[in-house]
Amino acid sequence: DAKTTQPPSMDCAEGRAANLPCNHSTISGNEYVYWYRQIHSQGPQYIIHGLKNNETNEMASLIITEDRKSSTLILPHATLRDTAVYYCILISSGSARQLTFGSGTQLTVLP
Amino acid sequence: GAVVSQHPSWVICKSGTSVKIECRSLDFQATTMFWYRQFPKQSLMLMATSNEGSKATYEQGVEKDKFLINHASLTLSTLTVTSAHPEDSSFYICSASGREAVSYEQYFGPGTRLTVT
């Protein structure tokens, strides 16, 4: 059972920022927040991850609340190619563990 | 870096035949590989976890005699669907985790679309 909660779907206008929320109220101290996305009929693609601090890379920004119980993935200028299912997943540090994928959020970028 | 490939990308087979899917880590040593299955409009479901040189650990409800997993080297894992039936038609995705500094990160393959007729 997934430990994260995400809205099932969101729309965003092309060129606008897409803000995807994720709740993880039972997160443990050694769990990182990872974001992946899956474009139709492809394998999941890593986007970004963080532990406590906000993170930014060439794809997105990740905002984690101070209590770490929720986070927001921000795509600053969404394009049509960003249409995908976005998954927020908790991963513990240490040895490899299987990932539990929830339902994710279907982001549709509209022209 | 951290590229995972799968072969074939899609395959069509007749009911009753067996199909082998390969998962390769191209630029790192994958000590652990995971196999997922995804049906249309559903999320990924873990099928099994394999560690190099060991027997795979299957999730509840996954038949180990039907879905044979071999992880004989640090760069290759194979999934063989034996005596395939139409209900085995699905999107199969592997992921790999290695000996890199961030050992718990996983890198996904592009997936294999299996259609059983």
XYZ file of C-alpha atoms in Angstrom:
228
model
C 0.000 0.000 0.000
C 1.315 3.346 -1.093
C 2.509 5.751 1.604
C 1.854 8.801 -0.506
C -1.347 10.487 -1.646
C -1.657 12.414 -4.883
C -4.608 13.908 -6.774
C -5.624 11.621 -9.653
C -5.471 14.272 -12.335
C -4.540 17.871 -13.080
C -4.593 20.144 -16.090
C -2.127 22.888 -16.843
C -1.884 25.420 -19.642
C 1.168 25.216 -21.839
C 3.856 27.643 -20.696
C 2.447 27.921 -17.209
C 3.895 26.386 -14.071
C 2.529 22.994 -13.076
C 2.402 22.393 -9.331
C 1.864 18.768 -8.360
C 1.200 18.073 -4.686
C 1.995 14.953 -2.693
C 1.087 14.086 0.875
C 3.332 11.754 2.857
C 2.307 12.310 6.443
C 3.911 9.097 7.747
C 7.318 9.677 6.198
C 10.264 8.342 8.189
C 13.445 10.223 8.921
C 15.536 8.197 6.505
C 13.068 8.350 3.621
C 13.739 10.487 0.608
C 10.977 11.937 -1.538
C 11.443 10.875 -5.141
C 9.483 11.952 -8.169
C 9.211 9.925 -11.340
C 7.041 10.385 -14.373
C 5.783 7.938 -16.942
C 4.912 9.022 -20.407
C 2.488 6.693 -22.135
C 4.010 3.282 -22.975
C 7.443 4.167 -21.629
C 9.371 3.254 -18.487
C 9.327 5.642 -15.531
C 11.725 8.557 -15.787
C 13.501 10.010 -12.777
C 12.779 13.704 -12.208
C 14.121 14.845 -8.866
C 14.474 13.849 -5.232
C 15.064 15.443 -1.857
C 15.303 14.768 1.846
C 14.687 18.026 3.702
C 15.818 20.942 1.601
C 14.201 22.249 -1.520
C 15.869 21.020 -4.674
C 16.090 22.259 -8.240
C 17.464 20.732 -11.400
C 17.073 21.296 -15.107
C 13.713 19.561 -15.148
C 11.905 20.711 -12.049
C 11.914 22.065 -8.522
C 10.928 20.162 -5.413
C 9.512 21.956 -2.406
C 9.358 19.940 0.828
C 7.507 21.329 3.820
C 9.433 21.833 7.021
C 7.644 18.940 8.746
C 8.290 16.809 5.612
C 4.704 15.645 5.540
C 4.057 16.981 2.078
C 5.878 18.151 -1.000
C 5.215 19.860 -4.307
C 6.822 19.184 -7.651
C 7.012 22.271 -9.816
C 7.471 22.217 -13.565
C 8.187 25.905 -14.181
C 7.126 26.135 -17.816
C 5.038 23.126 -18.769
C 5.119 21.906 -22.360
C 2.919 19.423 -24.171
C 5.670 16.833 -23.756
C 5.265 17.048 -19.991
C 1.896 15.312 -20.262
C 2.436 12.139 -18.220
C 1.587 10.332 -15.003
C 3.683 11.703 -12.146
C 4.542 9.484 -9.197
C 5.672 10.633 -5.777
C 7.518 7.799 -4.012
C 9.327 7.444 -0.703
C 12.644 5.614 -0.798
C 14.621 4.650 2.289
C 18.352 5.121 2.319
C 20.384 1.968 2.628
C 20.038 -1.098 0.480
C 17.760 -1.250 -2.510
C 14.062 -1.674 -1.865
C 11.222 -2.290 -4.215
C 9.261 0.824 -5.054
C 5.579 1.038 -4.278
C 3.835 2.978 -6.986
C 0.572 4.614 -6.070
C -1.885 5.846 -8.628
C 0.093 8.979 -9.411
C -1.243 12.176 -10.928
C -2.151 12.329 -14.605
C -0.924 15.742 -15.702
C -2.381 16.971 -18.961
C -0.766 20.043 -20.472
C -3.250 21.864 -22.653
C -2.305 23.949 -25.688
C 25.026 7.311 -16.837
C 22.784 4.689 -15.194
C 21.137 3.434 -18.360
C 18.958 0.349 -18.401
C 17.854 -1.295 -21.611
C 15.222 -3.911 -22.341
C 14.896 -6.244 -25.269
C 12.658 -6.661 -27.092
C 10.667 -3.443 -26.852
C 7.588 -5.271 -28.031
C 6.725 -8.876 -28.818
C 3.717 -10.781 -30.087
C 3.509 -14.477 -29.389
C 0.988 -17.259 -29.666
C -0.766 -18.713 -26.676
C 1.209 -21.585 -25.156
C 4.625 -20.399 -26.219
C 7.352 -18.914 -24.026
C 8.845 -15.458 -24.280
C 12.111 -14.166 -22.837
C 12.636 -10.522 -21.957
C 16.117 -9.185 -21.237
C 17.020 -6.336 -18.920
C 20.541 -4.940 -19.065
C 22.347 -2.290 -17.060
C 24.623 -0.677 -19.618
C 27.011 1.389 -17.534
C 26.816 0.139 -13.983
C 26.736 -3.100 -12.053
C 23.205 -3.955 -10.997
C 23.259 -5.924 -7.791
C 19.475 -5.871 -7.573
C 16.910 -5.875 -10.335
C 13.175 -5.540 -10.076
C 10.488 -6.672 -12.474
C 7.187 -4.823 -12.697
C 4.036 -5.426 -14.688
C 1.611 -2.742 -15.766
C -1.858 -3.287 -17.203
C -3.601 -0.533 -19.200
C -4.543 2.509 -17.137
C -3.070 0.967 -13.994
C 0.036 1.642 -11.960
C 3.161 -0.491 -11.904
C 2.927 -3.620 -9.814
C 6.059 -5.328 -8.541
C 6.370 -8.937 -9.635
C 9.721 -9.980 -8.222
C 13.082 -8.878 -6.919
C 16.288 -10.536 -7.987
C 19.770 -10.244 -6.586
C 22.743 -11.299 -8.649
C 23.523 -14.948 -8.116
C 20.466 -15.625 -5.962
C 16.975 -16.901 -6.546
C 14.370 -14.269 -7.172
C 11.862 -13.279 -4.518
C 8.338 -13.190 -5.898
C 5.470 -11.070 -4.728
C 2.330 -12.746 -3.469
C 0.155 -13.947 -6.297
C 2.947 -14.112 -8.871
C 3.598 -17.659 -10.059
C 7.319 -18.334 -9.937
C 7.026 -21.330 -12.257
C 5.316 -19.207 -14.856
C 7.518 -16.125 -14.620
C 11.085 -17.409 -14.536
C 13.664 -14.842 -13.507
C 17.383 -15.277 -13.902
C 19.960 -12.757 -12.694
C 23.148 -14.531 -13.612
C 25.405 -11.508 -13.970
C 25.705 -7.991 -12.647
C 24.477 -6.544 -15.925
C 21.748 -8.912 -17.066
C 18.458 -10.214 -15.753
C 15.940 -12.136 -17.792
C 12.226 -12.707 -17.354
C 10.753 -15.692 -19.171
C 6.988 -15.921 -19.457
C 6.311 -19.619 -19.887
C 3.224 -21.026 -21.579
C 1.931 -17.529 -22.184
C -1.799 -16.854 -22.251
C -3.714 -13.794 -23.440
C -4.134 -12.612 -19.839
C -0.338 -12.315 -19.624
C -0.479 -9.538 -22.200
C 0.922 -6.522 -20.412
C 3.710 -3.956 -20.239
C 6.733 -5.409 -18.426
C 9.274 -3.015 -16.940
C 12.530 -3.736 -15.182
C 14.551 -1.511 -12.916
C 18.045 -1.880 -11.572
C 19.909 -0.741 -8.522
C 23.647 -0.932 -8.231
C 26.770 -0.508 -6.240
C 26.963 3.193 -6.822
C 27.155 5.604 -3.938
C 23.386 6.045 -4.041
C 22.719 2.331 -3.795
C 19.032 2.691 -3.174
C 18.240 4.573 -6.362
C 16.574 2.641 -9.155
C 16.910 3.127 -12.858
C 14.142 1.954 -15.126
C 14.204 0.294 -18.500
C 11.955 1.470 -21.333
C 9.584 -1.473 -20.941
C 8.507 -4.416 -23.097
C 5.009 -4.666 -24.535
C 3.892 -8.314 -24.625
C 0.836 -9.319 -26.610
C -0.288 -12.941 -26.486
C -2.702 -13.986 -29.216
